[in-house]
PDB file of C-alpha atoms in Angstrom:
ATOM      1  CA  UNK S   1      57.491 -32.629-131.090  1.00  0.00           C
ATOM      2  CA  UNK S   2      55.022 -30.194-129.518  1.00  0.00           C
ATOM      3  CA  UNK S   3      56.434 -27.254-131.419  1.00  0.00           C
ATOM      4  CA  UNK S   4      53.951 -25.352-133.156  1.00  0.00           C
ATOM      5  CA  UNK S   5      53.924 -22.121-135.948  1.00  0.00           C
ATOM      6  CA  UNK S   6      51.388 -20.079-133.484  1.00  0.00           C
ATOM      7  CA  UNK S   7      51.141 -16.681-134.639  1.00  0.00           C
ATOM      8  CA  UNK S   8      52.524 -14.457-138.187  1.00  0.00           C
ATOM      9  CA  UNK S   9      52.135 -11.329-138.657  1.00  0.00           C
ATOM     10  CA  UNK S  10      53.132 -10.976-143.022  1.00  0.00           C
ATOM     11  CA  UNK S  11      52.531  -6.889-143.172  1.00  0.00           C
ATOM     12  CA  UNK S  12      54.041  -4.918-139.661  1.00  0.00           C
ATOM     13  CA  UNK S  13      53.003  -1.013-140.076  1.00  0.00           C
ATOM     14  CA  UNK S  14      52.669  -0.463-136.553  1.00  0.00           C
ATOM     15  CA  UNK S  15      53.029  -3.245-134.570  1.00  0.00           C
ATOM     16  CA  UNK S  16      56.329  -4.884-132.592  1.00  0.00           C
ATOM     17  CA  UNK S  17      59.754  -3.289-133.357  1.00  0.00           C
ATOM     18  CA  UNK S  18      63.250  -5.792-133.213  1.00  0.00           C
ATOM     19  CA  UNK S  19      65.575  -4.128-131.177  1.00  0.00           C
ATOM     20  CA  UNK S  20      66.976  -1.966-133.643  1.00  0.00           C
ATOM     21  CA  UNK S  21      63.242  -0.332-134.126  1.00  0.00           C
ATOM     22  CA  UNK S  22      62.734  -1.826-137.112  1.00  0.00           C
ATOM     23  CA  UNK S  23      59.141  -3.048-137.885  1.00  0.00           C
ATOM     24  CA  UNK S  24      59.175  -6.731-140.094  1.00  0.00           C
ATOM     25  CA  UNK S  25      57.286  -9.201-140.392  1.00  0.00           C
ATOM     26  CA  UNK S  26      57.246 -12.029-137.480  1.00  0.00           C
ATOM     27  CA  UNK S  27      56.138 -15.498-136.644  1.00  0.00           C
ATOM     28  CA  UNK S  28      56.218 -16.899-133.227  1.00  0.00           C
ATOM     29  CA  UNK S  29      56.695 -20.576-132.195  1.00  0.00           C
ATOM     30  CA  UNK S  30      55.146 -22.153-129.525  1.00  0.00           C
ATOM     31  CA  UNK S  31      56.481 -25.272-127.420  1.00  0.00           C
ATOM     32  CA  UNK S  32      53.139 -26.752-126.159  1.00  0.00           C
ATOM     33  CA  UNK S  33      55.373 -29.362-124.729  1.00  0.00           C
ATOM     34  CA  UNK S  34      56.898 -29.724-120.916  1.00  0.00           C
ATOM     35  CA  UNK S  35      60.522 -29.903-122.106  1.00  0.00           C
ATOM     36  CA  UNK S  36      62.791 -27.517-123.249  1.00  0.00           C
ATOM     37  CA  UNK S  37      63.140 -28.121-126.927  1.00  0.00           C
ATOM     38  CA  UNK S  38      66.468 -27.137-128.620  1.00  0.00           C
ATOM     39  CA  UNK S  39      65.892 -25.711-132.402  1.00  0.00           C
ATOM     40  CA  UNK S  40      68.781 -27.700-133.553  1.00  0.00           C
ATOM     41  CA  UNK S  41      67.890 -29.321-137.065  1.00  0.00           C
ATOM     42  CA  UNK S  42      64.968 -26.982-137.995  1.00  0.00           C
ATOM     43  CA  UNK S  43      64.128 -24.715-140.074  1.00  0.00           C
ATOM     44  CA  UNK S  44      61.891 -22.126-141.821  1.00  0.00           C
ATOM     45  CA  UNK S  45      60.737 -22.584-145.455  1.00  0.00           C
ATOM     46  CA  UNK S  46      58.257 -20.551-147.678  1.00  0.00           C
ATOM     47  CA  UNK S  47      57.444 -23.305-149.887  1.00  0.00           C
ATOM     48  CA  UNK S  48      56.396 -27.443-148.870  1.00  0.00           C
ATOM     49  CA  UNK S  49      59.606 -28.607-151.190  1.00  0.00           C
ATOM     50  CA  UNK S  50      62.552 -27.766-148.494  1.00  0.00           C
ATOM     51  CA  UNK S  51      64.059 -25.001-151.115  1.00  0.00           C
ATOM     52  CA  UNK S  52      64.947 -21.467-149.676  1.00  0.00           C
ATOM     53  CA  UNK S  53      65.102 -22.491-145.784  1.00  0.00           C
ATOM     54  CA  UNK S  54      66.532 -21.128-142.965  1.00  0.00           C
ATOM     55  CA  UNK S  55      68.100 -23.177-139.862  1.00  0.00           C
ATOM     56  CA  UNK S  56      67.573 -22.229-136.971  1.00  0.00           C
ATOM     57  CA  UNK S  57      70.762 -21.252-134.876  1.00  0.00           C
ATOM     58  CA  UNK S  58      71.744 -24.760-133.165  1.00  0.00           C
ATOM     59  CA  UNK S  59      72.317 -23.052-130.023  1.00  0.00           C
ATOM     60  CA  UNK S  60      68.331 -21.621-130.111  1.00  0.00           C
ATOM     61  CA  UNK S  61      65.503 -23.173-128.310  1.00  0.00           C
ATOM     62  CA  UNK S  62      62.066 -22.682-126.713  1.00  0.00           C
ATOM     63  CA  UNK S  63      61.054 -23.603-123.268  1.00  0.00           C
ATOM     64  CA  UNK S  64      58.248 -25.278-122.148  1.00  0.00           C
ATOM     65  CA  UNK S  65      54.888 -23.645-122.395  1.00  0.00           C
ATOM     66  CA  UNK S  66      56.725 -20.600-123.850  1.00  0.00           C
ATOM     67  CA  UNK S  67      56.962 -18.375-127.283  1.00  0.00           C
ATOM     68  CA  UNK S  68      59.427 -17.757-129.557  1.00  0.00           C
ATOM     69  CA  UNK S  69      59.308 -14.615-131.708  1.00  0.00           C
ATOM     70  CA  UNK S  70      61.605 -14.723-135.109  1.00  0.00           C
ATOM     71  CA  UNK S  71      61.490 -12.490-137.495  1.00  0.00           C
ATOM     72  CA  UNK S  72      60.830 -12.540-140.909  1.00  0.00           C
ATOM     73  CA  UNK S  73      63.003  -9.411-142.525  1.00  0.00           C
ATOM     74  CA  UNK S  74      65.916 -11.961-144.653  1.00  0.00           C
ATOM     75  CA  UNK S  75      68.602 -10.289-142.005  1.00  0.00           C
ATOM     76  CA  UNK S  76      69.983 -13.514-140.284  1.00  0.00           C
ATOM     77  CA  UNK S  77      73.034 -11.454-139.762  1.00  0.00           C
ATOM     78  CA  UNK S  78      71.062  -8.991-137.316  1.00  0.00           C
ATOM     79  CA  UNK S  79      70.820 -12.811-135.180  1.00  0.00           C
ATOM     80  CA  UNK S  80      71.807 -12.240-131.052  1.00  0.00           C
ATOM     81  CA  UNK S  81      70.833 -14.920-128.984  1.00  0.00           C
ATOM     82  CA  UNK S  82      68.249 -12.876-127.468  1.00  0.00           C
ATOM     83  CA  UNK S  83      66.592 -11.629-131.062  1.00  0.00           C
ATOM     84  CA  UNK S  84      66.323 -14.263-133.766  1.00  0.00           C
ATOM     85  CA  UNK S  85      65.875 -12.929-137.615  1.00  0.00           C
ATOM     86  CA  UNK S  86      65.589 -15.307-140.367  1.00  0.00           C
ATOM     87  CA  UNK S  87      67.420 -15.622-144.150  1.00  0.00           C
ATOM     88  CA  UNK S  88      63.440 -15.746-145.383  1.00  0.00           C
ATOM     89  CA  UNK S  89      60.667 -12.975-145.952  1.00  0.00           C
ATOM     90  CA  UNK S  90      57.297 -13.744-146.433  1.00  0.00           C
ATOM     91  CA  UNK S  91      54.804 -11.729-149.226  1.00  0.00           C
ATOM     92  CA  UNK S  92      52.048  -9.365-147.506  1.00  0.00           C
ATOM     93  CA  UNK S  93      48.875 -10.634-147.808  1.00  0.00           C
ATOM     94  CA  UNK S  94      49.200 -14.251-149.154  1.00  0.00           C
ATOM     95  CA  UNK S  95      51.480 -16.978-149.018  1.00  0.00           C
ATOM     96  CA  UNK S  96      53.141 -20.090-146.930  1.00  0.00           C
ATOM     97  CA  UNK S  97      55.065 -20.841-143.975  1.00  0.00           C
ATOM     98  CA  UNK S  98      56.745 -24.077-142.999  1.00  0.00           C
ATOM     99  CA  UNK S  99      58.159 -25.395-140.145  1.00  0.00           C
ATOM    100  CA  UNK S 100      60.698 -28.137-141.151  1.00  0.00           C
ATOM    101  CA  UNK S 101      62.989 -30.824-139.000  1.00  0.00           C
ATOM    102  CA  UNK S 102      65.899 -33.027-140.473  1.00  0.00           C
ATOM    103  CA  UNK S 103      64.910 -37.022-140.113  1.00  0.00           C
ATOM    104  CA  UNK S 104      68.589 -37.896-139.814  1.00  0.00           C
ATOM    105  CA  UNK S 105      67.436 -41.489-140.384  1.00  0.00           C
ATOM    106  CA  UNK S 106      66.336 -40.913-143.742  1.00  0.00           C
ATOM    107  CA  UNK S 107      68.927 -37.546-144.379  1.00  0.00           C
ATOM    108  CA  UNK S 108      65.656 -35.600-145.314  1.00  0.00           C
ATOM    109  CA  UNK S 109      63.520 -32.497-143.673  1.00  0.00           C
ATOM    110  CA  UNK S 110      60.435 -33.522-142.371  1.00  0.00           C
ATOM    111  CA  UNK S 111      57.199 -31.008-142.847  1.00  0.00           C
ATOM    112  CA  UNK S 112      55.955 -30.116-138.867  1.00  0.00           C
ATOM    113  CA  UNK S 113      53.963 -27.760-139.503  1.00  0.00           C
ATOM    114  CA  UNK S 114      52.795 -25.041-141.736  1.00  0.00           C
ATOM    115  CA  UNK S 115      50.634 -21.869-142.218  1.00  0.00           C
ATOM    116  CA  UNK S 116      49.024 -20.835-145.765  1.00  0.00           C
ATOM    117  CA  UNK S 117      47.555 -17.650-144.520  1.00  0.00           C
ATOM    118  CA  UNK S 118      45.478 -14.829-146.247  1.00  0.00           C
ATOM    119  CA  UNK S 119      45.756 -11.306-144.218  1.00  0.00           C
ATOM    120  CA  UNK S 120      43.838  -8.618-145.969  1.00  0.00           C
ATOM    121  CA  UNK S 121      45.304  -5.837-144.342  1.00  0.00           C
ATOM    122  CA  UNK S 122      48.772  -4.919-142.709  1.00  0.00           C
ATOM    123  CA  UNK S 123      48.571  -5.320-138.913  1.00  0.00           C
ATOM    124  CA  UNK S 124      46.513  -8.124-138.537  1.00  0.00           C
ATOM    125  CA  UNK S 125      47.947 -11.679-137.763  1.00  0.00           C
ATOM    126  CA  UNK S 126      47.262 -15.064-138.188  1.00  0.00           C
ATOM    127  CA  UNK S 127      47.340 -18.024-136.284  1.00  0.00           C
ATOM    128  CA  UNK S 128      46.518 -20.480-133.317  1.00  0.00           C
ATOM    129  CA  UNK S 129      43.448 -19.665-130.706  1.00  0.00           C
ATOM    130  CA  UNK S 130      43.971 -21.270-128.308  1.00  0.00           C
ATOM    131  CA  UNK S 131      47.891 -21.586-128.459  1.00  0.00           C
ATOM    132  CA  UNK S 132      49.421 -24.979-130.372  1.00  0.00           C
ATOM    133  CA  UNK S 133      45.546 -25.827-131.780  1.00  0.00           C
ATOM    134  CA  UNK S 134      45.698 -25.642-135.172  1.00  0.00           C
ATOM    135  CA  UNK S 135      41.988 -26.465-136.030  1.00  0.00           C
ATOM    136  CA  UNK S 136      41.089 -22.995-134.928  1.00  0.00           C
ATOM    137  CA  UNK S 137      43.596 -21.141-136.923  1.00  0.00           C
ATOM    138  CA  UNK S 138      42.188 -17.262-137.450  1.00  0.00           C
ATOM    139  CA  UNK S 139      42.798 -13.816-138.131  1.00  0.00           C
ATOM    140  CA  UNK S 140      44.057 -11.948-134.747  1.00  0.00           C
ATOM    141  CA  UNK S 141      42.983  -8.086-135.197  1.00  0.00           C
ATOM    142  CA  UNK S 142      45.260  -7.960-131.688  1.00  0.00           C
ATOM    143  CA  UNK S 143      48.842  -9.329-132.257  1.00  0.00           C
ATOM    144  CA  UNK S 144      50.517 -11.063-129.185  1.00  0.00           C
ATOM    145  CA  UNK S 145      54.267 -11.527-130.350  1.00  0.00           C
ATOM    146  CA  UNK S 146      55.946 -14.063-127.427  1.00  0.00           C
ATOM    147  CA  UNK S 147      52.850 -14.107-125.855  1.00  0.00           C
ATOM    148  CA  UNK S 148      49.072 -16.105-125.756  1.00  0.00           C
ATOM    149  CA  UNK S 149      46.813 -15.492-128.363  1.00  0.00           C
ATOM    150  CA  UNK S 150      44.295 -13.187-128.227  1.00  0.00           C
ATOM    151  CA  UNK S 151      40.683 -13.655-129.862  1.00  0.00           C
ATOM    152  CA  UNK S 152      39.189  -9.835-128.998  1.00  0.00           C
ATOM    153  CA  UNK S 153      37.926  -8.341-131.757  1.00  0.00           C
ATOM    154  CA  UNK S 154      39.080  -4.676-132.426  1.00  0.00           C
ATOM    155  CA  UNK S 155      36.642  -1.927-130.181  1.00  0.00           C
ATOM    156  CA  UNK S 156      34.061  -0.249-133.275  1.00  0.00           C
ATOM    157  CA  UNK S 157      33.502   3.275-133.305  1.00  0.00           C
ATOM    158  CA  UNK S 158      29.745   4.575-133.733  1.00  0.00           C
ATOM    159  CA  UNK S 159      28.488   7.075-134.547  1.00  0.00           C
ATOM    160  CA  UNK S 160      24.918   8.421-134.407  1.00  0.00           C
ATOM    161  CA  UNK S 161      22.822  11.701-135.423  1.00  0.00           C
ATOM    162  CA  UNK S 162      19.504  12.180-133.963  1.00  0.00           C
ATOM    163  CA  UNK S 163      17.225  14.678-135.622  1.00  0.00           C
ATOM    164  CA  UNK S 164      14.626  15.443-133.594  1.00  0.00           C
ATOM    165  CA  UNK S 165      11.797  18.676-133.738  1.00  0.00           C
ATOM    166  CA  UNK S 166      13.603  22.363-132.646  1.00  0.00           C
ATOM    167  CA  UNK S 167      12.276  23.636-129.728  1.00  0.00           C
ATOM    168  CA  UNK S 168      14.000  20.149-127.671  1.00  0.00           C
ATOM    169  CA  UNK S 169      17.265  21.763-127.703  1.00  0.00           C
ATOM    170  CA  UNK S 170      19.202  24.905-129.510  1.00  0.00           C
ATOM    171  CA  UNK S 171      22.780  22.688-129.604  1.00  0.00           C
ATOM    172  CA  UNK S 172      24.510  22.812-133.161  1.00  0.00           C
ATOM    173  CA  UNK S 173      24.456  19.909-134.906  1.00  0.00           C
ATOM    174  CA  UNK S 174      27.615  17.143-133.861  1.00  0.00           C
ATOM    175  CA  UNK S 175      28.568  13.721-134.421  1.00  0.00           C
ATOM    176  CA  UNK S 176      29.814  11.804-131.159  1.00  0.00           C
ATOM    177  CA  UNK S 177      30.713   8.420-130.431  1.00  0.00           C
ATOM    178  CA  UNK S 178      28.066   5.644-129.432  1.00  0.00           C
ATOM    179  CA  UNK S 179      28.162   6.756-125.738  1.00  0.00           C
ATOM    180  CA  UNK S 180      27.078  10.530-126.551  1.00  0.00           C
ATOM    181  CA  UNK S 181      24.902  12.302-128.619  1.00  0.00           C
ATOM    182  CA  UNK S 182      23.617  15.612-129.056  1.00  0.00           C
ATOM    183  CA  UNK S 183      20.408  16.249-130.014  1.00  0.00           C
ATOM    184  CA  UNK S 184      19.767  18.819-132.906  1.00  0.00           C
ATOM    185  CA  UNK S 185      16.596  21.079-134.191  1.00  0.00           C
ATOM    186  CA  UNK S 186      15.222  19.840-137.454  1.00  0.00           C
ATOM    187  CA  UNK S 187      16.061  22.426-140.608  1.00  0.00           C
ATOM    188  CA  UNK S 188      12.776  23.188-142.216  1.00  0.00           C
TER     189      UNK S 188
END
């Protein structure tokens, strides 16, 4: 199936809050396909082996082209149909995610797709660009939970200090972002 582990975010400071407020960490799934795809007979694992996974609520599913935020806080019981939140966590800054599927033919789970990720700070996320393409998984510095990934880079701050000879201008001394600067007399 077209179903795809799109974006995680392991380490939420400041980002997306469930809909108690609470800040966790997320993944979203993404159904690259054109049908709707019911969840029924998948699950989320932290490991490759099937141990420790959560289903997915058989009445759950994704709809074509769209995204499906779950998150990641061990809190299944906080689970409305409207706000999915998984019996797994996942560590901060390093570790695995797997999207499973039970082959009824051979009564085992079947390994769809995964994420080993490495996020060096909280806030960032990692995943798809462009959506369902795993060959250019990446760090996102701007997380899109339920929504296309975006690539941007975050805006840098620069500053610069000009020193330049006294009599050009009697201003005290500043530091100003890249798009200003004042000018300052030279201390002799």
């Amino acid at each position: 199936p077209p179903l795809w582990l799109n974006e995680l975010q392991p380490q939420n400071v400041t980002g997306p809050t469930d809909r108690f407020g609470n800040r966790s960490a997320w993944v979203e799934l993404y159904n690259g396909g054109s049908n709707m795809l019911s969840l029924a007979g998948y699950y989320l694992a932290t490991n490759y082996d099937g141990l420790a996974h959560w289903a997915f609520p058989s009445q759950a599913s994704v709809g074509p082209g769209q995204f499906l935020l779950v998150w990641l806080d061990g809190r299944p019981d906080l689970s409305d149909p409207s706000e999915l939140h998984a019996g797994i966590t996942v560590p901060a800054g390093l570790g695995s995610l797997a999207l499973l599927q039970t082959n009824a033919a051979e009564g085992t789970l079947r390994l769809l797709d995964y994420l080993n990720y490495r996020v060096p700070s909280a806030n960032l996320s990692y995943g798809n660009y462009p959506d369902g393409v795993p060959a250019g998984r990446r760090l996102f510095a701007v997380v899109t939970p339920a929504a296309a990934n975006n690539p941007t880079s975050p805006p840098v701050t620069v500053f610069i200090s000009v020193d330049l000879p006294a009599p050009l201008s009697p201003r005290r001394p500043t530091t100003s972002p890249a798009s200003t600067f004042s000018v300052m007399p030279r201390s002799t």
